[in-house]
């Protein structure tokens, strides 16, 4: 006999969420293999434990579908490494439904294992060249790995199959930005907003495009303000974007205000210290500038933002102006 155990959180909300899964597993066992048995218990720590036993002569037949369901449960609980293992076991035991490759690809994306995501998308498209989820998955993986032309092609394929998905236009717009096709990018961001006027991600990337590449600072500020109003996932980046835009306009006081608000809301947004330091220097407030550059250097020990050398140079340059009063 082969025993398979899967552990899930026994917190009340989690148990309720997973009950349909356990029911599904029991049905699979009951219908798929008369010599299989499944049981849901609790261990000594209060975790829900699902145990399934499979006779060796039907191991592959039963193992694959059950492991696919386990993979789905792990995926829903954001346990991505476990999901990948479960999906891989399902595939190795003969379960080759297209969904196992799509879902494993999603888990690979969450783990930032983009080659795995691309490989699974390729297999899915070999099975069905009209599988829109595979184009989206591979497009996102190409976007993450800087293969912008390939990302454009995949998002275009997805859009050809479904013109109503805002995320496809957003992804293609980001890819167009990566290959300096700024007008095409702007069109796609506009289209995403047309589909969903309350889509903060599209406002953010349109603002980024206009502020960094098109020098349309007024439009950039309007879109950053929209992101802040909508409180999207890029809200902190929007404050930083506002500050950078005001800096480009030589409005140092307003830029300082934006960076200060950002650091109040998110003190570990290290880049804001560097940017605010530049603004303080622009207003000849050298002591504050050096203080911010030093704070940035203390935080960004791995040079995440690539400003360490510049900040170190600026500290040395402005230090004489503060007459040694910087701590």
mmCIF file of C-alpha atoms in Angstrom:
data_model
loop_
_atom_site.group_PDB
_atom_site.id
_atom_site.type_symbol
_atom_site.label_atom_id
_atom_site.label_comp_id
_atom_site.label_asym_id
_atom_site.label_seq_id
_atom_site.Cartn_x
_atom_site.Cartn_y
_atom_site.Cartn_z
ATOM 1 C CA UNK A 1 0.000 0.000 0.000
ATOM 2 C CA UNK A 2 1.148 3.548 -0.697
ATOM 3 C CA UNK A 3 0.082 6.259 1.756
ATOM 4 C CA UNK A 4 -0.170 9.895 0.657
ATOM 5 C CA UNK A 5 -0.621 12.672 3.226
ATOM 6 C CA UNK A 6 -1.375 16.338 2.699
ATOM 7 C CA UNK A 7 -1.422 18.884 5.511
ATOM 8 C CA UNK A 8 -3.568 21.991 5.593
ATOM 9 C CA UNK A 9 -4.144 24.723 8.161
ATOM 10 C CA UNK A 10 -6.976 23.933 10.575
ATOM 11 C CA UNK A 11 -7.882 27.577 11.160
ATOM 12 C CA UNK A 12 -11.613 27.907 10.820
ATOM 13 C CA UNK A 13 -11.585 29.902 7.575
ATOM 14 C CA UNK A 14 -9.037 27.548 6.041
ATOM 15 C CA UNK A 15 -11.016 24.430 6.896
ATOM 16 C CA UNK A 16 -14.164 25.817 5.324
ATOM 17 C CA UNK A 17 -12.222 26.733 2.202
ATOM 18 C CA UNK A 18 -10.764 23.258 1.816
ATOM 19 C CA UNK A 19 -13.872 21.162 2.499
ATOM 20 C CA UNK A 20 -14.895 21.116 -1.198
ATOM 21 C CA UNK A 21 -11.409 19.879 -2.041
ATOM 22 C CA UNK A 22 -11.636 17.003 0.441
ATOM 23 C CA UNK A 23 -15.037 16.057 -0.943
ATOM 24 C CA UNK A 24 -13.583 16.089 -4.454
ATOM 25 C CA UNK A 25 -10.743 13.822 -3.391
ATOM 26 C CA UNK A 26 -13.140 11.328 -1.807
ATOM 27 C CA UNK A 27 -15.215 11.278 -5.004
ATOM 28 C CA UNK A 28 -12.102 10.695 -7.103
ATOM 29 C CA UNK A 29 -11.099 7.779 -4.906
ATOM 30 C CA UNK A 30 -14.584 6.288 -4.844
ATOM 31 C CA UNK A 31 -15.101 6.496 -8.588
ATOM 32 C CA UNK A 32 -11.575 6.060 -9.910
ATOM 33 C CA UNK A 33 -10.338 3.076 -7.945
ATOM 34 C CA UNK A 34 -12.345 0.523 -5.963
ATOM 35 C CA UNK A 35 -9.228 -0.506 -4.031
ATOM 36 C CA UNK A 36 -8.440 2.992 -2.738
ATOM 37 C CA UNK A 37 -9.417 4.541 0.585
ATOM 38 C CA UNK A 38 -9.394 8.162 1.718
ATOM 39 C CA UNK A 39 -9.824 9.764 5.129
ATOM 40 C CA UNK A 40 -9.637 13.268 6.611
ATOM 41 C CA UNK A 41 -8.326 13.497 10.205
ATOM 42 C CA UNK A 42 -6.567 15.934 12.499
ATOM 43 C CA UNK A 43 -3.049 15.554 13.799
ATOM 44 C CA UNK A 44 -1.846 16.395 17.310
ATOM 45 C CA UNK A 45 -1.299 20.043 16.359
ATOM 46 C CA UNK A 46 -4.811 20.532 15.035
ATOM 47 C CA UNK A 47 -3.874 20.363 11.344
ATOM 48 C CA UNK A 48 -6.235 18.727 8.894
ATOM 49 C CA UNK A 49 -4.512 15.631 7.522
ATOM 50 C CA UNK A 50 -5.840 13.946 4.407
ATOM 51 C CA UNK A 51 -4.582 10.411 3.934
ATOM 52 C CA UNK A 52 -5.184 8.428 0.797
ATOM 53 C CA UNK A 53 -4.141 4.824 0.241
ATOM 54 C CA UNK A 54 -3.668 3.355 -3.196
ATOM 55 C CA UNK A 55 -3.064 -0.260 -4.167
ATOM 56 C CA UNK A 56 0.195 -0.636 -6.101
ATOM 57 C CA UNK A 57 -1.548 -2.115 -9.132
ATOM 58 C CA UNK A 58 -3.540 1.098 -9.641
ATOM 59 C CA UNK A 59 -0.967 3.536 -8.273
ATOM 60 C CA UNK A 60 -0.524 5.642 -11.420
ATOM 61 C CA UNK A 61 -4.221 5.829 -12.219
ATOM 62 C CA UNK A 62 -5.188 7.121 -8.784
ATOM 63 C CA UNK A 63 -2.058 9.035 -7.871
ATOM 64 C CA UNK A 64 -2.179 11.490 -10.772
ATOM 65 C CA UNK A 65 -5.666 12.981 -10.306
ATOM 66 C CA UNK A 66 -5.302 13.134 -6.528
ATOM 67 C CA UNK A 67 -1.932 14.864 -6.710
ATOM 68 C CA UNK A 68 -3.437 17.358 -9.161
ATOM 69 C CA UNK A 69 -6.081 18.211 -6.562
ATOM 70 C CA UNK A 70 -3.410 18.529 -3.885
ATOM 71 C CA UNK A 71 -1.510 20.859 -6.190
ATOM 72 C CA UNK A 72 -4.605 23.017 -6.592
ATOM 73 C CA UNK A 73 -5.028 23.205 -2.824
ATOM 74 C CA UNK A 74 -1.403 24.201 -2.311
ATOM 75 C CA UNK A 75 -1.726 26.793 -5.072
ATOM 76 C CA UNK A 76 -4.795 28.327 -3.433
ATOM 77 C CA UNK A 77 -2.881 28.507 -0.144
ATOM 78 C CA UNK A 78 0.135 30.162 -1.846
ATOM 79 C CA UNK A 79 2.374 27.182 -1.024
ATOM 80 C CA UNK A 80 3.958 27.305 -4.448
ATOM 81 C CA UNK A 81 6.892 24.926 -4.011
ATOM 82 C CA UNK A 82 4.544 22.259 -2.658
ATOM 83 C CA UNK A 83 2.172 22.920 -5.557
ATOM 84 C CA UNK A 84 4.971 22.396 -8.079
ATOM 85 C CA UNK A 85 5.933 19.106 -6.427
ATOM 86 C CA UNK A 86 2.338 17.869 -6.424
ATOM 87 C CA UNK A 87 1.734 18.831 -10.058
ATOM 88 C CA UNK A 88 5.034 17.234 -11.092
ATOM 89 C CA UNK A 89 4.077 14.013 -9.307
ATOM 90 C CA UNK A 90 0.712 14.078 -11.087
ATOM 91 C CA UNK A 91 2.436 14.447 -14.464
ATOM 92 C CA UNK A 92 4.955 11.714 -13.673
ATOM 93 C CA UNK A 93 2.044 9.404 -12.881
ATOM 94 C CA UNK A 94 0.392 9.927 -16.234
ATOM 95 C CA UNK A 95 -1.943 12.864 -15.503
ATOM 96 C CA UNK A 96 -1.511 15.078 -18.559
ATOM 97 C CA UNK A 97 -4.586 17.307 -18.515
ATOM 98 C CA UNK A 98 -3.692 20.767 -19.832
ATOM 99 C CA UNK A 99 -4.674 22.337 -16.516
ATOM 100 C CA UNK A 100 -1.845 20.631 -14.650
ATOM 101 C CA UNK A 101 0.682 22.399 -16.898
ATOM 102 C CA UNK A 102 -1.093 25.757 -16.698
ATOM 103 C CA UNK A 103 -1.340 25.588 -12.920
ATOM 104 C CA UNK A 104 2.241 24.430 -12.466
ATOM 105 C CA UNK A 105 3.307 27.299 -14.697
ATOM 106 C CA UNK A 106 1.441 29.725 -12.436
ATOM 107 C CA UNK A 107 3.249 28.269 -9.422
ATOM 108 C CA UNK A 108 6.586 28.590 -11.222
ATOM 109 C CA UNK A 109 5.796 32.257 -11.912
ATOM 110 C CA UNK A 110 5.104 32.872 -8.229
ATOM 111 C CA UNK A 111 8.464 31.269 -7.409
ATOM 112 C CA UNK A 112 10.158 33.463 -10.049
ATOM 113 C CA UNK A 113 11.204 30.307 -11.894
ATOM 114 C CA UNK A 114 10.377 31.774 -15.259
ATOM 115 C CA UNK A 115 12.031 29.102 -17.406
ATOM 116 C CA UNK A 116 9.708 26.533 -15.844
ATOM 117 C CA UNK A 117 6.681 28.726 -16.522
ATOM 118 C CA UNK A 118 7.703 29.182 -20.156
ATOM 119 C CA UNK A 119 8.268 25.439 -20.573
ATOM 120 C CA UNK A 120 4.830 24.598 -19.165
ATOM 121 C CA UNK A 121 3.193 27.231 -21.355
ATOM 122 C CA UNK A 122 4.936 25.705 -24.381
ATOM 123 C CA UNK A 123 3.583 22.249 -23.517
ATOM 124 C CA UNK A 124 0.093 23.693 -23.062
ATOM 125 C CA UNK A 125 0.230 25.406 -26.454
ATOM 126 C CA UNK A 126 1.428 22.184 -28.079
ATOM 127 C CA UNK A 127 -1.718 20.586 -26.666
ATOM 128 C CA UNK A 128 -3.986 23.475 -27.698
ATOM 129 C CA UNK A 129 -2.652 26.415 -29.709
ATOM 130 C CA UNK A 130 -5.726 28.464 -28.778
ATOM 131 C CA UNK A 131 -5.156 28.152 -25.012
ATOM 132 C CA UNK A 132 -5.340 31.797 -23.983
ATOM 133 C CA UNK A 133 -4.075 31.149 -20.452
ATOM 134 C CA UNK A 134 -0.823 29.785 -21.864
ATOM 135 C CA UNK A 135 -0.242 32.910 -23.957
ATOM 136 C CA UNK A 136 -0.863 35.075 -20.900
ATOM 137 C CA UNK A 137 1.387 32.939 -18.722
ATOM 138 C CA UNK A 138 4.236 32.904 -21.205
ATOM 139 C CA UNK A 139 3.791 36.596 -21.959
ATOM 140 C CA UNK A 140 4.194 37.437 -18.276
ATOM 141 C CA UNK A 141 7.277 35.209 -18.029
ATOM 142 C CA UNK A 142 8.830 36.858 -21.080
ATOM 143 C CA UNK A 143 8.045 40.261 -19.588
ATOM 144 C CA UNK A 144 9.777 39.333 -16.333
ATOM 145 C CA UNK A 145 12.868 38.104 -18.181
ATOM 146 C CA UNK A 146 13.184 41.147 -20.441
ATOM 147 C CA UNK A 147 12.160 39.342 -23.641
ATOM 148 C CA UNK A 148 9.863 42.171 -24.579
ATOM 149 C CA UNK A 149 9.356 41.373 -28.258
ATOM 150 C CA UNK A 150 8.311 37.827 -27.383
ATOM 151 C CA UNK A 151 6.012 39.207 -24.689
ATOM 152 C CA UNK A 152 4.376 41.532 -27.228
ATOM 153 C CA UNK A 153 3.735 38.557 -29.512
ATOM 154 C CA UNK A 154 2.139 36.463 -26.768
ATOM 155 C CA UNK A 155 -0.040 39.234 -25.380
ATOM 156 C CA UNK A 156 -1.119 40.024 -28.946
ATOM 157 C CA UNK A 157 -2.148 36.381 -29.382
ATOM 158 C CA UNK A 158 -4.144 36.568 -26.156
ATOM 159 C CA UNK A 159 -5.820 39.809 -27.250
ATOM 160 C CA UNK A 160 -6.722 38.258 -30.607
ATOM 161 C CA UNK A 161 -8.581 35.545 -28.679
ATOM 162 C CA UNK A 162 -10.185 37.908 -26.145
ATOM 163 C CA UNK A 163 -10.224 41.673 -26.573
ATOM 164 C CA UNK A 164 -11.871 42.337 -23.205
ATOM 165 C CA UNK A 165 -9.025 41.488 -20.813
ATOM 166 C CA UNK A 166 -7.422 44.601 -19.309
ATOM 167 C CA UNK A 167 -4.367 42.708 -18.035
ATOM 168 C CA UNK A 168 -3.395 41.632 -21.554
ATOM 169 C CA UNK A 169 -3.331 45.257 -22.701
ATOM 170 C CA UNK A 170 -1.390 46.253 -19.592
ATOM 171 C CA UNK A 171 1.185 43.506 -20.154
ATOM 172 C CA UNK A 172 1.602 44.363 -23.815
ATOM 173 C CA UNK A 173 1.882 48.053 -22.965
ATOM 174 C CA UNK A 174 4.674 47.289 -20.511
ATOM 175 C CA UNK A 175 6.419 45.171 -23.153
ATOM 176 C CA UNK A 176 6.065 47.939 -25.746
ATOM 177 C CA UNK A 177 7.635 50.312 -23.228
ATOM 178 C CA UNK A 178 10.552 47.902 -22.923
ATOM 179 C CA UNK A 179 11.245 48.095 -26.678
ATOM 180 C CA UNK A 180 10.745 51.890 -26.787
ATOM 181 C CA UNK A 181 7.460 51.711 -28.708
ATOM 182 C CA UNK A 182 5.996 54.452 -26.557
ATOM 183 C CA UNK A 183 2.986 55.373 -28.680
ATOM 184 C CA UNK A 184 1.937 51.729 -28.885
ATOM 185 C CA UNK A 185 2.408 51.412 -25.134
ATOM 186 C CA UNK A 186 0.276 54.491 -24.479
ATOM 187 C CA UNK A 187 -2.473 53.079 -26.695
ATOM 188 C CA UNK A 188 -2.530 49.824 -24.738
ATOM 189 C CA UNK A 189 -2.622 51.577 -21.363
ATOM 190 C CA UNK A 190 -5.472 53.737 -22.675
ATOM 191 C CA UNK A 191 -7.309 50.609 -23.793
ATOM 192 C CA UNK A 192 -6.879 48.949 -20.397
ATOM 193 C CA UNK A 193 -8.347 52.043 -18.726
ATOM 194 C CA UNK A 194 -11.191 52.115 -21.253
ATOM 195 C CA UNK A 195 -12.061 48.547 -20.258
ATOM 196 C CA UNK A 196 -11.809 49.390 -16.545
ATOM 197 C CA UNK A 197 -11.702 53.100 -15.603
ATOM 198 C CA UNK A 198 -10.847 52.090 -12.040
ATOM 199 C CA UNK A 199 -7.756 50.052 -12.923
ATOM 200 C CA UNK A 200 -4.909 51.611 -10.889
ATOM 201 C CA UNK A 201 -2.133 49.514 -12.457
ATOM 202 C CA UNK A 202 -2.823 50.967 -15.899
ATOM 203 C CA UNK A 203 -2.814 54.525 -14.533
ATOM 204 C CA UNK A 204 0.517 53.862 -12.844
ATOM 205 C CA UNK A 205 2.263 52.493 -15.915
ATOM 206 C CA UNK A 206 0.822 55.231 -18.118
ATOM 207 C CA UNK A 207 2.127 57.791 -15.619
ATOM 208 C CA UNK A 208 5.521 56.067 -15.603
ATOM 209 C CA UNK A 209 5.579 56.136 -19.406
ATOM 210 C CA UNK A 210 4.615 59.809 -19.633
ATOM 211 C CA UNK A 211 6.879 60.972 -16.832
ATOM 212 C CA UNK A 212 10.008 59.019 -17.729
ATOM 213 C CA UNK A 213 9.922 58.672 -21.500
ATOM 214 C CA UNK A 214 7.512 61.183 -23.021
ATOM 215 C CA UNK A 215 8.178 64.214 -20.809
ATOM 216 C CA UNK A 216 4.433 64.739 -20.456
ATOM 217 C CA UNK A 217 4.720 65.701 -16.802
ATOM 218 C CA UNK A 218 1.227 67.109 -16.378
ATOM 219 C CA UNK A 219 -0.381 63.868 -17.571
ATOM 220 C CA UNK A 220 1.997 61.861 -15.400
ATOM 221 C CA UNK A 221 1.060 63.811 -12.273
ATOM 222 C CA UNK A 222 -2.653 63.405 -13.019
ATOM 223 C CA UNK A 223 -2.267 59.643 -13.383
ATOM 224 C CA UNK A 224 -0.106 59.307 -10.262
ATOM 225 C CA UNK A 225 -2.799 61.177 -8.337
ATOM 226 C CA UNK A 226 -5.379 58.723 -9.694
ATOM 227 C CA UNK A 227 -3.308 55.769 -8.473
ATOM 228 C CA UNK A 228 -3.118 57.335 -5.013
ATOM 229 C CA UNK A 229 -6.875 57.968 -4.984
ATOM 230 C CA UNK A 230 -7.549 54.354 -5.988
ATOM 231 C CA UNK A 231 -5.027 53.080 -3.408
ATOM 232 C CA UNK A 232 -3.708 50.416 -5.756
ATOM 233 C CA UNK A 233 -0.694 48.178 -5.261
ATOM 234 C CA UNK A 234 1.547 50.837 -6.802
ATOM 235 C CA UNK A 235 0.422 53.566 -4.401
ATOM 236 C CA UNK A 236 3.888 53.989 -2.840
ATOM 237 C CA UNK A 237 5.520 54.007 -6.258
ATOM 238 C CA UNK A 238 3.010 56.671 -7.263
ATOM 239 C CA UNK A 239 4.125 58.954 -4.421
ATOM 240 C CA UNK A 240 7.716 58.386 -5.500
ATOM 241 C CA UNK A 241 6.743 59.059 -9.108
ATOM 242 C CA UNK A 242 5.084 62.331 -8.123
ATOM 243 C CA UNK A 243 8.220 63.372 -6.271
ATOM 244 C CA UNK A 244 10.482 62.481 -9.195
ATOM 245 C CA UNK A 245 8.232 64.388 -11.593
ATOM 246 C CA UNK A 246 8.228 67.519 -9.431
ATOM 247 C CA UNK A 247 12.017 67.204 -9.204
ATOM 248 C CA UNK A 248 12.240 67.198 -13.004
ATOM 249 C CA UNK A 249 10.092 70.338 -12.980
ATOM 250 C CA UNK A 250 12.531 71.911 -10.461
ATOM 251 C CA UNK A 251 9.697 72.183 -7.951
ATOM 252 C CA UNK A 252 11.890 70.903 -5.137
ATOM 253 C CA UNK A 253 9.608 71.876 -2.270
ATOM 254 C CA UNK A 254 6.667 69.890 -3.634
ATOM 255 C CA UNK A 255 8.961 66.996 -4.425
ATOM 256 C CA UNK A 256 10.265 67.020 -0.843
ATOM 257 C CA UNK A 257 6.669 66.999 0.381
ATOM 258 C CA UNK A 258 5.815 63.927 -1.734
ATOM 259 C CA UNK A 259 8.886 61.998 -0.600
ATOM 260 C CA UNK A 260 8.237 62.939 3.030
ATOM 261 C CA UNK A 261 4.653 61.670 2.843
ATOM 262 C CA UNK A 262 5.927 58.464 1.260
ATOM 263 C CA UNK A 263 8.498 57.915 4.008
ATOM 264 C CA UNK A 264 5.839 58.521 6.655
ATOM 265 C CA UNK A 265 3.641 55.860 5.058
ATOM 266 C CA UNK A 266 6.463 53.448 4.217
ATOM 267 C CA UNK A 267 9.735 54.168 6.044
ATOM 268 C CA UNK A 268 11.531 51.307 4.273
ATOM 269 C CA UNK A 269 11.044 52.821 0.806
ATOM 270 C CA UNK A 270 14.772 53.433 0.603
ATOM 271 C CA UNK A 271 14.886 55.148 -2.778
ATOM 272 C CA UNK A 272 12.835 58.030 -1.382
ATOM 273 C CA UNK A 273 15.720 58.981 0.915
ATOM 274 C CA UNK A 274 18.047 59.277 -2.056
ATOM 275 C CA UNK A 275 15.509 61.236 -4.086
ATOM 276 C CA UNK A 276 14.650 63.579 -1.231
ATOM 277 C CA UNK A 277 18.372 64.133 -0.674
ATOM 278 C CA UNK A 278 18.672 65.369 -4.250
ATOM 279 C CA UNK A 279 15.816 67.791 -3.641
ATOM 280 C CA UNK A 280 17.341 69.094 -0.415
ATOM 281 C CA UNK A 281 20.578 69.675 -2.307
ATOM 282 C CA UNK A 282 18.608 71.547 -4.954
ATOM 283 C CA UNK A 283 17.356 73.931 -2.258
ATOM 284 C CA UNK A 284 20.840 74.202 -0.682
ATOM 285 C CA UNK A 285 19.718 72.364 2.449
ATOM 286 C CA UNK A 286 22.937 70.400 2.472
ATOM 287 C CA UNK A 287 22.748 69.053 5.999
ATOM 288 C CA UNK A 288 19.373 67.453 5.303
ATOM 289 C CA UNK A 289 20.666 66.224 1.946
ATOM 290 C CA UNK A 290 23.686 64.483 3.454
ATOM 291 C CA UNK A 291 21.502 63.010 6.197
ATOM 292 C CA UNK A 292 19.169 61.475 3.603
ATOM 293 C CA UNK A 293 22.018 60.140 1.478
ATOM 294 C CA UNK A 294 23.545 58.513 4.548
ATOM 295 C CA UNK A 295 20.196 57.007 5.485
ATOM 296 C CA UNK A 296 19.898 55.583 1.998
ATOM 297 C CA UNK A 297 23.407 54.113 2.188
ATOM 298 C CA UNK A 298 22.646 52.527 5.555
ATOM 299 C CA UNK A 299 19.521 50.834 4.194
ATOM 300 C CA UNK A 300 20.436 49.812 0.654
ATOM 301 C CA UNK A 301 23.373 47.600 1.603
ATOM 302 C CA UNK A 302 22.917 45.386 -1.480
ATOM 303 C CA UNK A 303 22.578 48.326 -3.892
ATOM 304 C CA UNK A 304 19.054 47.286 -4.839
ATOM 305 C CA UNK A 305 18.350 50.616 -6.516
ATOM 306 C CA UNK A 306 21.813 51.097 -8.005
ATOM 307 C CA UNK A 307 22.402 54.446 -6.314
ATOM 308 C CA UNK A 308 25.031 53.525 -3.724
ATOM 309 C CA UNK A 309 28.040 54.854 -5.639
ATOM 310 C CA UNK A 310 26.220 58.066 -6.484
ATOM 311 C CA UNK A 311 25.014 58.579 -2.904
ATOM 312 C CA UNK A 312 28.500 57.980 -1.535
ATOM 313 C CA UNK A 313 29.923 60.551 -3.943
ATOM 314 C CA UNK A 314 27.247 63.099 -3.032
ATOM 315 C CA UNK A 315 27.925 62.684 0.684
ATOM 316 C CA UNK A 316 31.589 63.455 0.061
ATOM 317 C CA UNK A 317 30.711 66.403 -2.180
ATOM 318 C CA UNK A 318 28.264 68.100 0.181
ATOM 319 C CA UNK A 319 29.924 67.289 3.479
ATOM 320 C CA UNK A 320 32.127 70.416 3.441
ATOM 321 C CA UNK A 321 28.982 72.561 3.232
ATOM 322 C CA UNK A 322 27.671 71.289 6.545
ATOM 323 C CA UNK A 323 30.908 72.018 8.399
ATOM 324 C CA UNK A 324 31.128 68.593 9.988
ATOM 325 C CA UNK A 325 27.763 68.846 11.783
ATOM 326 C CA UNK A 326 26.289 65.761 10.158
ATOM 327 C CA UNK A 327 26.078 62.850 12.556
#
